[in-house]
PDB file of C-alpha atoms in Angstrom:
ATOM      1  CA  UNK A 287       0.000   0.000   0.000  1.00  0.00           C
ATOM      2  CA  UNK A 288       1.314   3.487  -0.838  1.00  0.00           C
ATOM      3  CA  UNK A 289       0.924   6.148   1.959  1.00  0.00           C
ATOM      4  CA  UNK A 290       1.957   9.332   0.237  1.00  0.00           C
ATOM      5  CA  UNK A 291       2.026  12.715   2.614  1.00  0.00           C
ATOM      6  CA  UNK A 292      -0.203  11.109   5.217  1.00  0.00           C
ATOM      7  CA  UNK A 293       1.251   9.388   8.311  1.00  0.00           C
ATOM      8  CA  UNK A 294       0.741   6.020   7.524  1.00  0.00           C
ATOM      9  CA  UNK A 295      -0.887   5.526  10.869  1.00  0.00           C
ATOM     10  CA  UNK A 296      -3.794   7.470   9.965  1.00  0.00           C
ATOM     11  CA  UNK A 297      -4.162   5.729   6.468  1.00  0.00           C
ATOM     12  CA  UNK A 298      -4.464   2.323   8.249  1.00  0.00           C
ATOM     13  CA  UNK A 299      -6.576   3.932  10.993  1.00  0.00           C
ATOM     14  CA  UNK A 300      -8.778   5.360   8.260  1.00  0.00           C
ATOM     15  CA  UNK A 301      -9.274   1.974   6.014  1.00  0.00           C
ATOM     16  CA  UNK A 302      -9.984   0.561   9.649  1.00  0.00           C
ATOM     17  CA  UNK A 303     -12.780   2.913  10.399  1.00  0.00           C
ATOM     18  CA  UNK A 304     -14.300   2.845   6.814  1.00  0.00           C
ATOM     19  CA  UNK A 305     -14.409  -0.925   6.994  1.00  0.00           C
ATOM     20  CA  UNK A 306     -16.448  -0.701  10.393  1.00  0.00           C
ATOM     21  CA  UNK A 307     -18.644   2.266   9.264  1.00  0.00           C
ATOM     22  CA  UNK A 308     -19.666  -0.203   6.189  1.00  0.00           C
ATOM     23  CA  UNK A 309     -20.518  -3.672   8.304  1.00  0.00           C
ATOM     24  CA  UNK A 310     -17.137  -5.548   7.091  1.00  0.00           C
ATOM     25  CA  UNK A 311     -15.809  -5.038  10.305  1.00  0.00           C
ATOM     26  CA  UNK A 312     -19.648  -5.254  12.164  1.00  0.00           C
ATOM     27  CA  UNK A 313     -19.998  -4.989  15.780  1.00  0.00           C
ATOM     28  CA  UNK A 314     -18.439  -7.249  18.207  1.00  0.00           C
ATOM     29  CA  UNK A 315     -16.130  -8.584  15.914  1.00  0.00           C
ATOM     30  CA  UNK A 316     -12.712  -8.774  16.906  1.00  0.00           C
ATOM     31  CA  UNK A 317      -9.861  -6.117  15.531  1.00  0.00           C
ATOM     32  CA  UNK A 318      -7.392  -7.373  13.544  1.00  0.00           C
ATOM     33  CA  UNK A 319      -4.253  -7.919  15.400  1.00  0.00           C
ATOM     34  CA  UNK A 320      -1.519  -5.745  15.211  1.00  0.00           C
ATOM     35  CA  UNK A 321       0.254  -8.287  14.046  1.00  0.00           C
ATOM     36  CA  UNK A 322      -2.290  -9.082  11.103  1.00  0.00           C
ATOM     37  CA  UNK A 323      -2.412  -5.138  10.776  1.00  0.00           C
ATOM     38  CA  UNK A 324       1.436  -4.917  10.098  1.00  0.00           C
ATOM     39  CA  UNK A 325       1.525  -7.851   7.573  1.00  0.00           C
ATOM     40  CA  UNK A 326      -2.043  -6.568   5.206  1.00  0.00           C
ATOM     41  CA  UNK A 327      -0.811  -3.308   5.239  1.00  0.00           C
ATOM     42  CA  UNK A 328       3.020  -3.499   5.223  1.00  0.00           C
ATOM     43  CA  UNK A 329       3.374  -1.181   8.080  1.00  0.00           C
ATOM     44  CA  UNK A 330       5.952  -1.520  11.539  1.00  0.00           C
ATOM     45  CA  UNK A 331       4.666  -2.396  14.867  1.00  0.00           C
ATOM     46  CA  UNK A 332       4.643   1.085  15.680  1.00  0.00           C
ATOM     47  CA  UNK A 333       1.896   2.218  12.728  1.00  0.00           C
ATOM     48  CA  UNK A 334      -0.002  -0.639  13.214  1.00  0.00           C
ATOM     49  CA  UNK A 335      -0.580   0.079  17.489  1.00  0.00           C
ATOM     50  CA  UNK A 336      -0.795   3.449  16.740  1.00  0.00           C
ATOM     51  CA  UNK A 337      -3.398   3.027  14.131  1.00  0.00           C
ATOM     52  CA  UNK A 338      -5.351   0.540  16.664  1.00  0.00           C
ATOM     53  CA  UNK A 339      -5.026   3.907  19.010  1.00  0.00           C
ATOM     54  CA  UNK A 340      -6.636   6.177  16.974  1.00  0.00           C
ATOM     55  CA  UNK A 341      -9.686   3.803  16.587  1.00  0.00           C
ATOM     56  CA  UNK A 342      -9.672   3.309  20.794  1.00  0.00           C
ATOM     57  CA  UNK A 343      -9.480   7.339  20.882  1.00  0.00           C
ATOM     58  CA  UNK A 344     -12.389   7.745  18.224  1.00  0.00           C
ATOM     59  CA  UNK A 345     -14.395   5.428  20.569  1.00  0.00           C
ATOM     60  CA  UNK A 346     -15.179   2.596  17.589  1.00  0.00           C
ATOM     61  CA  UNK A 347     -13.392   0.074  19.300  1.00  0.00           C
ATOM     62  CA  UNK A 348     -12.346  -1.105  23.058  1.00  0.00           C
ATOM     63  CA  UNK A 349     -10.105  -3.458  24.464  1.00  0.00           C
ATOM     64  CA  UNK A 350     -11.114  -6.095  26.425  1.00  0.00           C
ATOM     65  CA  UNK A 351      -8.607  -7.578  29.000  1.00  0.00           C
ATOM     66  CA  UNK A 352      -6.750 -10.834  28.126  1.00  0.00           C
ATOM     67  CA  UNK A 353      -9.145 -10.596  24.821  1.00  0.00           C
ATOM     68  CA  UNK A 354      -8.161  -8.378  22.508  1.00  0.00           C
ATOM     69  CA  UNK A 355     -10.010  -5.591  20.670  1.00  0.00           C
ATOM     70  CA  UNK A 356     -13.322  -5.520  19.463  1.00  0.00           C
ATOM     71  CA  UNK A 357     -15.654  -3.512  17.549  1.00  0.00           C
ATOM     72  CA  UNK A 358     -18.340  -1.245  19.924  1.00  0.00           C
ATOM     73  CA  UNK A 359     -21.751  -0.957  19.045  1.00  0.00           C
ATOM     74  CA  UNK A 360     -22.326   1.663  17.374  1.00  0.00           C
ATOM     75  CA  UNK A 361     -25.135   3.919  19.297  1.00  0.00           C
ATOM     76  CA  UNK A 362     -28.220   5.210  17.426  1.00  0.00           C
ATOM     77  CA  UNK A 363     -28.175   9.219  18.124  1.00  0.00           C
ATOM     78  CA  UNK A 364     -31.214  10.122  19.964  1.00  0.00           C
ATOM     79  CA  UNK A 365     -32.512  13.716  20.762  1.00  0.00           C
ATOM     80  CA  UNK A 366     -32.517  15.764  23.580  1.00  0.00           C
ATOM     81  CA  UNK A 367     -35.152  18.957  22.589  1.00  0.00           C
ATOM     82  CA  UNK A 368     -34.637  22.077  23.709  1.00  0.00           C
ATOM     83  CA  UNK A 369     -37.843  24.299  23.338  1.00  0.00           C
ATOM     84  CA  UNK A 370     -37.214  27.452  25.704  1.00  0.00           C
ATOM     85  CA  UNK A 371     -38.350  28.218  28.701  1.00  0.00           C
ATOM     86  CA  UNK A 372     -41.945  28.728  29.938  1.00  0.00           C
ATOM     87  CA  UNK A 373     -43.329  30.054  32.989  1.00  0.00           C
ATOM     88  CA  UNK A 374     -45.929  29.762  34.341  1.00  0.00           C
ATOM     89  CA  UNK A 375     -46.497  25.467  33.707  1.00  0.00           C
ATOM     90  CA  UNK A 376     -44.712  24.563  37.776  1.00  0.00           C
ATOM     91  CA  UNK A 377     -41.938  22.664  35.934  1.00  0.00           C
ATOM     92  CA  UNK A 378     -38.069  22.333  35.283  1.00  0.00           C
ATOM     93  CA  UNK A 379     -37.444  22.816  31.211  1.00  0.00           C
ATOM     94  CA  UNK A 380     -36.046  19.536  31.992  1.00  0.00           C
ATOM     95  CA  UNK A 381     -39.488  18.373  32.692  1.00  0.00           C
ATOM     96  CA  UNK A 382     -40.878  20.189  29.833  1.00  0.00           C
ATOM     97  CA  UNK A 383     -38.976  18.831  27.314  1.00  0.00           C
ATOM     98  CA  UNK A 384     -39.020  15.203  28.411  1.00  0.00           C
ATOM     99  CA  UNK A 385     -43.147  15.341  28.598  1.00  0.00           C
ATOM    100  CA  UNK A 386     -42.939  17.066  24.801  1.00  0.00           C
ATOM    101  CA  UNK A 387     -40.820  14.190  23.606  1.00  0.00           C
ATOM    102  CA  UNK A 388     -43.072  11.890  25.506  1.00  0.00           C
ATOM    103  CA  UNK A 389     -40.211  10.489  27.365  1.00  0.00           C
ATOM    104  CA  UNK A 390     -40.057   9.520  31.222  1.00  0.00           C
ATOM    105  CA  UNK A 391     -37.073  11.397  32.958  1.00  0.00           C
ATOM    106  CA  UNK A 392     -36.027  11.122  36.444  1.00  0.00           C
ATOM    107  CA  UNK A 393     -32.506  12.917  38.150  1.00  0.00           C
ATOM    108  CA  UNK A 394     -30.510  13.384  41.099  1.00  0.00           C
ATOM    109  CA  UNK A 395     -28.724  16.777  42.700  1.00  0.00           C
ATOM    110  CA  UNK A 396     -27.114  17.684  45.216  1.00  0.00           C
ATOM    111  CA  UNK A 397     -26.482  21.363  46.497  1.00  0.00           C
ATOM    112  CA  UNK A 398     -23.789  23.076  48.268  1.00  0.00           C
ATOM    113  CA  UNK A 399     -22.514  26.680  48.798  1.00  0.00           C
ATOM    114  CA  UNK A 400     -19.349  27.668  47.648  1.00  0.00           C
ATOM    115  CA  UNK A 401     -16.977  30.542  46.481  1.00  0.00           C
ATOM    116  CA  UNK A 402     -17.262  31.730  42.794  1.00  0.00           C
ATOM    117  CA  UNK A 403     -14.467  30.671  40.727  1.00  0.00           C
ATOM    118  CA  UNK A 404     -12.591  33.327  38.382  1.00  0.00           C
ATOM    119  CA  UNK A 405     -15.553  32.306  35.320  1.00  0.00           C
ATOM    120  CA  UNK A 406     -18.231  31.770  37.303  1.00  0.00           C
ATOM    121  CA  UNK A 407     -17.595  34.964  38.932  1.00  0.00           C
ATOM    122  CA  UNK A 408     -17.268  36.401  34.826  1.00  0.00           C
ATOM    123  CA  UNK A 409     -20.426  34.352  33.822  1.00  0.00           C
ATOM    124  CA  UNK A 410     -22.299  35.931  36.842  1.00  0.00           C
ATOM    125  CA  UNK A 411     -21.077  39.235  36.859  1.00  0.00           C
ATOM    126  CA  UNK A 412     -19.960  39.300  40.199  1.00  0.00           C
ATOM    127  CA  UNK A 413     -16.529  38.598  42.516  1.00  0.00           C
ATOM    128  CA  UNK A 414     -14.694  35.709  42.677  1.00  0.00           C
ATOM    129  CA  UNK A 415     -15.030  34.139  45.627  1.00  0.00           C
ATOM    130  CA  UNK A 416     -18.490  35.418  46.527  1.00  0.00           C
ATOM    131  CA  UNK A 417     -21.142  32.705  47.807  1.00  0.00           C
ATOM    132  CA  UNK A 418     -22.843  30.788  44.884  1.00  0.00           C
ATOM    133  CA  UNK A 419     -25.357  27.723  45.339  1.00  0.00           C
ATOM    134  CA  UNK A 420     -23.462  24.731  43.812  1.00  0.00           C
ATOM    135  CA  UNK A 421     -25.843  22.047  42.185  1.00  0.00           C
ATOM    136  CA  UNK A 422     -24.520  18.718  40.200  1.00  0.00           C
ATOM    137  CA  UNK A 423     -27.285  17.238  38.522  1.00  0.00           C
ATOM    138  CA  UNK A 424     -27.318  13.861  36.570  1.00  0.00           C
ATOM    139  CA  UNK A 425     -30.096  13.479  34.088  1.00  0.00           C
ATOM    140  CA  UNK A 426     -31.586   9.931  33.347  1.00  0.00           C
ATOM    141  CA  UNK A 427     -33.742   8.165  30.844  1.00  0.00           C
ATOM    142  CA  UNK A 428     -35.116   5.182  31.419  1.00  0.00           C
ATOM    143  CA  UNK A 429     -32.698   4.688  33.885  1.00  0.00           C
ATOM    144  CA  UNK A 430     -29.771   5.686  31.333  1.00  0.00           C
ATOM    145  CA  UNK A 431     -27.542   8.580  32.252  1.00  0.00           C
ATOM    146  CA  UNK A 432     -28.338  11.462  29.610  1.00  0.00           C
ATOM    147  CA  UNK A 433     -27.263  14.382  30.858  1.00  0.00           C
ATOM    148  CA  UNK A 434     -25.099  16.228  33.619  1.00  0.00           C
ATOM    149  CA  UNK A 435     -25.737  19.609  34.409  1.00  0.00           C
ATOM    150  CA  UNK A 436     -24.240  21.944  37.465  1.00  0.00           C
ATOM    151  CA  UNK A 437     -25.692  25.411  37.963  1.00  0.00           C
ATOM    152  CA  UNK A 438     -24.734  28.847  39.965  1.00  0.00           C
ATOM    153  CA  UNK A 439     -26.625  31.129  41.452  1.00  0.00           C
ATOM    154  CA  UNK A 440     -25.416  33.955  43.620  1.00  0.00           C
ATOM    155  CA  UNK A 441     -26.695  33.539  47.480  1.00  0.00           C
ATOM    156  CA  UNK A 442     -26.781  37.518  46.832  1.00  0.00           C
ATOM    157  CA  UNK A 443     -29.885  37.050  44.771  1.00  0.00           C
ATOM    158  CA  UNK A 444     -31.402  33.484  46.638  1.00  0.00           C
ATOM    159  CA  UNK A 445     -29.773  33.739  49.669  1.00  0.00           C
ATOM    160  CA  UNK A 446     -32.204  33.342  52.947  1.00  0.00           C
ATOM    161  CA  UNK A 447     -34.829  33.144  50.636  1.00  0.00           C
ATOM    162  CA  UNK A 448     -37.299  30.364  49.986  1.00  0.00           C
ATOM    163  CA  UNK A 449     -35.319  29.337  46.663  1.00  0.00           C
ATOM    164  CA  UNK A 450     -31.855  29.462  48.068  1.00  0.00           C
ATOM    165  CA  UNK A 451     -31.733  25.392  47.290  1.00  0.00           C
ATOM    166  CA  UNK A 452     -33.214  25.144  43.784  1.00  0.00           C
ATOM    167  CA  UNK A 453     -34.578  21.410  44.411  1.00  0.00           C
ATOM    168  CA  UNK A 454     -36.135  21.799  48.250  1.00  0.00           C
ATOM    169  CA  UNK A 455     -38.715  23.834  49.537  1.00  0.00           C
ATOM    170  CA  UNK A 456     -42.085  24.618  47.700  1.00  0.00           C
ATOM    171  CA  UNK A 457     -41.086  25.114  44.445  1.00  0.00           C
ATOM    172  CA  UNK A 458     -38.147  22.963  44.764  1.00  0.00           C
ATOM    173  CA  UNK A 459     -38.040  21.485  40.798  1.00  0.00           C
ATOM    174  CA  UNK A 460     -39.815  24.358  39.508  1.00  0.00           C
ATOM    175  CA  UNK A 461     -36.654  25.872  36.969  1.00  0.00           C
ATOM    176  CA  UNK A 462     -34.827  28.777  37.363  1.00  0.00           C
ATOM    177  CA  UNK A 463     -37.596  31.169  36.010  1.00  0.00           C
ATOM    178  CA  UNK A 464     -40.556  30.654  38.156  1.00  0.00           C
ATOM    179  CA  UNK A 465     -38.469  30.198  41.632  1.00  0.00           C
ATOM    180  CA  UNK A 466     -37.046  33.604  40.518  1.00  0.00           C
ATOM    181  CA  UNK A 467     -40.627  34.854  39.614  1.00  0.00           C
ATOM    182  CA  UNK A 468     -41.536  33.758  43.606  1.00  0.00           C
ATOM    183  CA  UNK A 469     -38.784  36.560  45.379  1.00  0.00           C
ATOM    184  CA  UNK A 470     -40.073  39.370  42.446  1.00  0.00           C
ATOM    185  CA  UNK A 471     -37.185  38.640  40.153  1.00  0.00           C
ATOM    186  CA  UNK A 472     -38.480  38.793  36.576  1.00  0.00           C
ATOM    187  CA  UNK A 473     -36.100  36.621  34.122  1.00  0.00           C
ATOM    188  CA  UNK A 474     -36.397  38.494  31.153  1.00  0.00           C
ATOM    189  CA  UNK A 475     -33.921  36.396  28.568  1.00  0.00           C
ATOM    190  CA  UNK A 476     -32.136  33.550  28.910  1.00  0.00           C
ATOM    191  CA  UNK A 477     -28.381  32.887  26.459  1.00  0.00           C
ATOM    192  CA  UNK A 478     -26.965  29.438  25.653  1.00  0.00           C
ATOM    193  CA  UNK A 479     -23.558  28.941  24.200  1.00  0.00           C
ATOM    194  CA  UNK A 480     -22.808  25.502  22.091  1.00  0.00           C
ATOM    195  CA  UNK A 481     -19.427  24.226  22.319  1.00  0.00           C
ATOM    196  CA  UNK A 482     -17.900  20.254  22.287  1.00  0.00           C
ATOM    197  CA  UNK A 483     -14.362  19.365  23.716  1.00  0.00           C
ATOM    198  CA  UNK A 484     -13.086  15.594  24.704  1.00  0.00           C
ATOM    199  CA  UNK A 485     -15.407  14.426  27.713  1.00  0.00           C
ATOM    200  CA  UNK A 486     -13.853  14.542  31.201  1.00  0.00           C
ATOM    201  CA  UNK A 487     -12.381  11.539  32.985  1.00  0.00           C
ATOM    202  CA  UNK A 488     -15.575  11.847  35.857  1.00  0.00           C
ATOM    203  CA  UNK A 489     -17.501  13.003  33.008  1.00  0.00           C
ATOM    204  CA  UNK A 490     -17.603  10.544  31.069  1.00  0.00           C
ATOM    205  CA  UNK A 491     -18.121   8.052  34.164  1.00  0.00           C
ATOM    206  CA  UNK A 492     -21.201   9.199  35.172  1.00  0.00           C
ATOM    207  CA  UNK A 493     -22.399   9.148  31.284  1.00  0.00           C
ATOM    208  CA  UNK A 494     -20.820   5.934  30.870  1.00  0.00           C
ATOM    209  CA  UNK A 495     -18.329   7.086  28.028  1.00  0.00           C
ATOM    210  CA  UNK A 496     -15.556   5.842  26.612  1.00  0.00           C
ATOM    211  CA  UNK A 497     -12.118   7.953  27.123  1.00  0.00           C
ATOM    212  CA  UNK A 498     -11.680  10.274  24.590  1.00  0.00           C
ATOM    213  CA  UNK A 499     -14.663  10.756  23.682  1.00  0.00           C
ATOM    214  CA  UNK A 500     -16.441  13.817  23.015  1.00  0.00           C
ATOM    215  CA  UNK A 501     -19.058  15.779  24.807  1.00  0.00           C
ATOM    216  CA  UNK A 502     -21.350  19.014  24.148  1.00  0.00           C
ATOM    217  CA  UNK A 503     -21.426  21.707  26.376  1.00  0.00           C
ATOM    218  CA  UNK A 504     -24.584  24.078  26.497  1.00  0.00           C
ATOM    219  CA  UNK A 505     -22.899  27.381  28.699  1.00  0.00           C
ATOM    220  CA  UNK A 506     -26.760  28.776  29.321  1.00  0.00           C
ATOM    221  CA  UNK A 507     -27.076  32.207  31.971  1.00  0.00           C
ATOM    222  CA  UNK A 508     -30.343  33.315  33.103  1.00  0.00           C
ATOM    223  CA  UNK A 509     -30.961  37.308  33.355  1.00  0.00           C
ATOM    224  CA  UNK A 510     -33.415  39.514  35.196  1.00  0.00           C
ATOM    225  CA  UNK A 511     -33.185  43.606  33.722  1.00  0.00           C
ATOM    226  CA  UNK A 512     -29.264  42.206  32.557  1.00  0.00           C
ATOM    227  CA  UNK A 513     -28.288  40.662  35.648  1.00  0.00           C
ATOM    228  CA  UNK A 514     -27.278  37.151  35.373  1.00  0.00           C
ATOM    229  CA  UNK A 515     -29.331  35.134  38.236  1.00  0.00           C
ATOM    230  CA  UNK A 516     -28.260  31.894  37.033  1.00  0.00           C
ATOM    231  CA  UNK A 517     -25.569  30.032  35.002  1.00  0.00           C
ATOM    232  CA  UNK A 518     -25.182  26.586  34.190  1.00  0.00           C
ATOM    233  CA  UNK A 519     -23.129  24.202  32.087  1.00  0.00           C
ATOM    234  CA  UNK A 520     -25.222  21.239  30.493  1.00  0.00           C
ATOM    235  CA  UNK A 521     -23.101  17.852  29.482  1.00  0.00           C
ATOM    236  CA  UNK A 522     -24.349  15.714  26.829  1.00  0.00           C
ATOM    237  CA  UNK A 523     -22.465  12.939  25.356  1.00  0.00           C
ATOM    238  CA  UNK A 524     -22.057  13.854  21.764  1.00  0.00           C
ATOM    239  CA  UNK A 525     -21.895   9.927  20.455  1.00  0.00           C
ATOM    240  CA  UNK A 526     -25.569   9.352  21.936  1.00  0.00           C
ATOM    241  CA  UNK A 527     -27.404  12.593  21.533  1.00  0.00           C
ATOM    242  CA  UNK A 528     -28.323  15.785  19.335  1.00  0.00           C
ATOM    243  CA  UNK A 529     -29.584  18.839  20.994  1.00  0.00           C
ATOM    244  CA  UNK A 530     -32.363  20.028  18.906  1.00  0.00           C
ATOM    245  CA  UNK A 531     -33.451  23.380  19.364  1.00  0.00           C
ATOM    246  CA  UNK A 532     -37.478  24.358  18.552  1.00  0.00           C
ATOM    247  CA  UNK A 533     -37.480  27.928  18.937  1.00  0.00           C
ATOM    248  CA  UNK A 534     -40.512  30.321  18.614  1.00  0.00           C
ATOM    249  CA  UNK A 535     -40.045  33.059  15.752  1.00  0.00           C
ATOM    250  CA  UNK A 536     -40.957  36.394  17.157  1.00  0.00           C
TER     251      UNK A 536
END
């Protein structure tokens, strides 16, 4: 085989991955060893296990201990809808959009005060180190870990308030626009930010990713006359999910 400019690596690595994207390399079926690798394609030791890398990385194979390296399953993207936020229905846009998409949705959180970081602080428009309400949510569907979400709001706003811990009290699950509406704190408009970087080692733990693989980030802050009142970053695991957005034209 002639390689040309390209390391010869990622020739091998792409052949690999075009041969599992068409079914001649279907799922569960075991790699080709790198020693098979080195001999079909004429390649060192070195191309061939870096070329079996690249596939690990890319998340279209895994290793199995004392086994070898098989093909993954190959997930069927499924959507996560995103639809805005309306008051006035006494639920989370969580719970909005799972009863749109007919879907049954459950989660877990857990709350905590803390110091602003240096972006929070930037995000919030306040100083680092002031007291924020830390909340870690993890999303699930059917059981199935979706989502992983972990919000700010500054105790200057929520603090000794009714609202202070988004998920107690009694409009604990009611999103960030109608607990706000409750201390006469009118969110006005509401920004999201759509980014996707490799998935973090925790990350992807709780999601039940592979290393390397990559996640989206939704950066979303909630503002009342242009002060933020809430900012959040959503996780979704980019292999399993699209965010589809349904907007209203105004």
């Amino acid at each position: 085989m002639t390689f040309g400019e390209q390391p010869a690596y990622l020739r091998v690595a792409g052949d690999l991955r075009e041969k599992i994207v068409n079914g001649s390399l279907p799922p569960r079926t075991r790699l080709p060893s790198q020693a098979r690798i080195r001999e079909e394609y004429g390649v060192s030791d070195t191309v061939a296990l870096e070329a079996r890398k690249v596939l690990m990385a890319e998340g279209l194979v895994e290793g199995r201990s004392g086994s070898g390296t098989y093909v993954r399953e190959r997930p069927v993207p499924r959507r996560i809808a995103r639809s805005g936020y309306r008051s006035g229905v006494g639920a989370s846009p969580f719970r909005q959009e799972q009863t749109a998409e007919g879907a049954r949705g459950t989660w877990e959180s857990r709350s905590e005060q803390e110091g602003a970081s240096a972006a929070v602080a930037e995000r919030l428009g306040i100083e680092p180190g002031d007291r924020v309400m830390r909340t870690a949510y993890t999303f699930r569907e059917a059981g199935e870990p979706t989502m992983l979400s972990t919000s700010w709001e500054p105790l200057a706003v929520t603090g000794r308030t009714p609202v202070m811990l988004p998920e107690e009290g009694p409009l604990g699950g009611c999103g960030v626009v109608e607990r706000m509406a409750a201390i006469d704190v009118v969110v006005d408009n509401v920004a999201e930010q759509v980014g996707a970087r490799p998935g973090l080692a925790e990350e992807l733990l709780a999601l039940g990713g592979v290393p390397g693989h990559v996640v989206m980030v939704i950066e979303r802050t909630f503002y009342a006359s242009g002060r933020a009142v809430e900012t959040a970053d959503v996780v979704v695991p980019a292999d399993r999910f699209r965010v589809a957005y349904h907007l209203p034209v105004r």
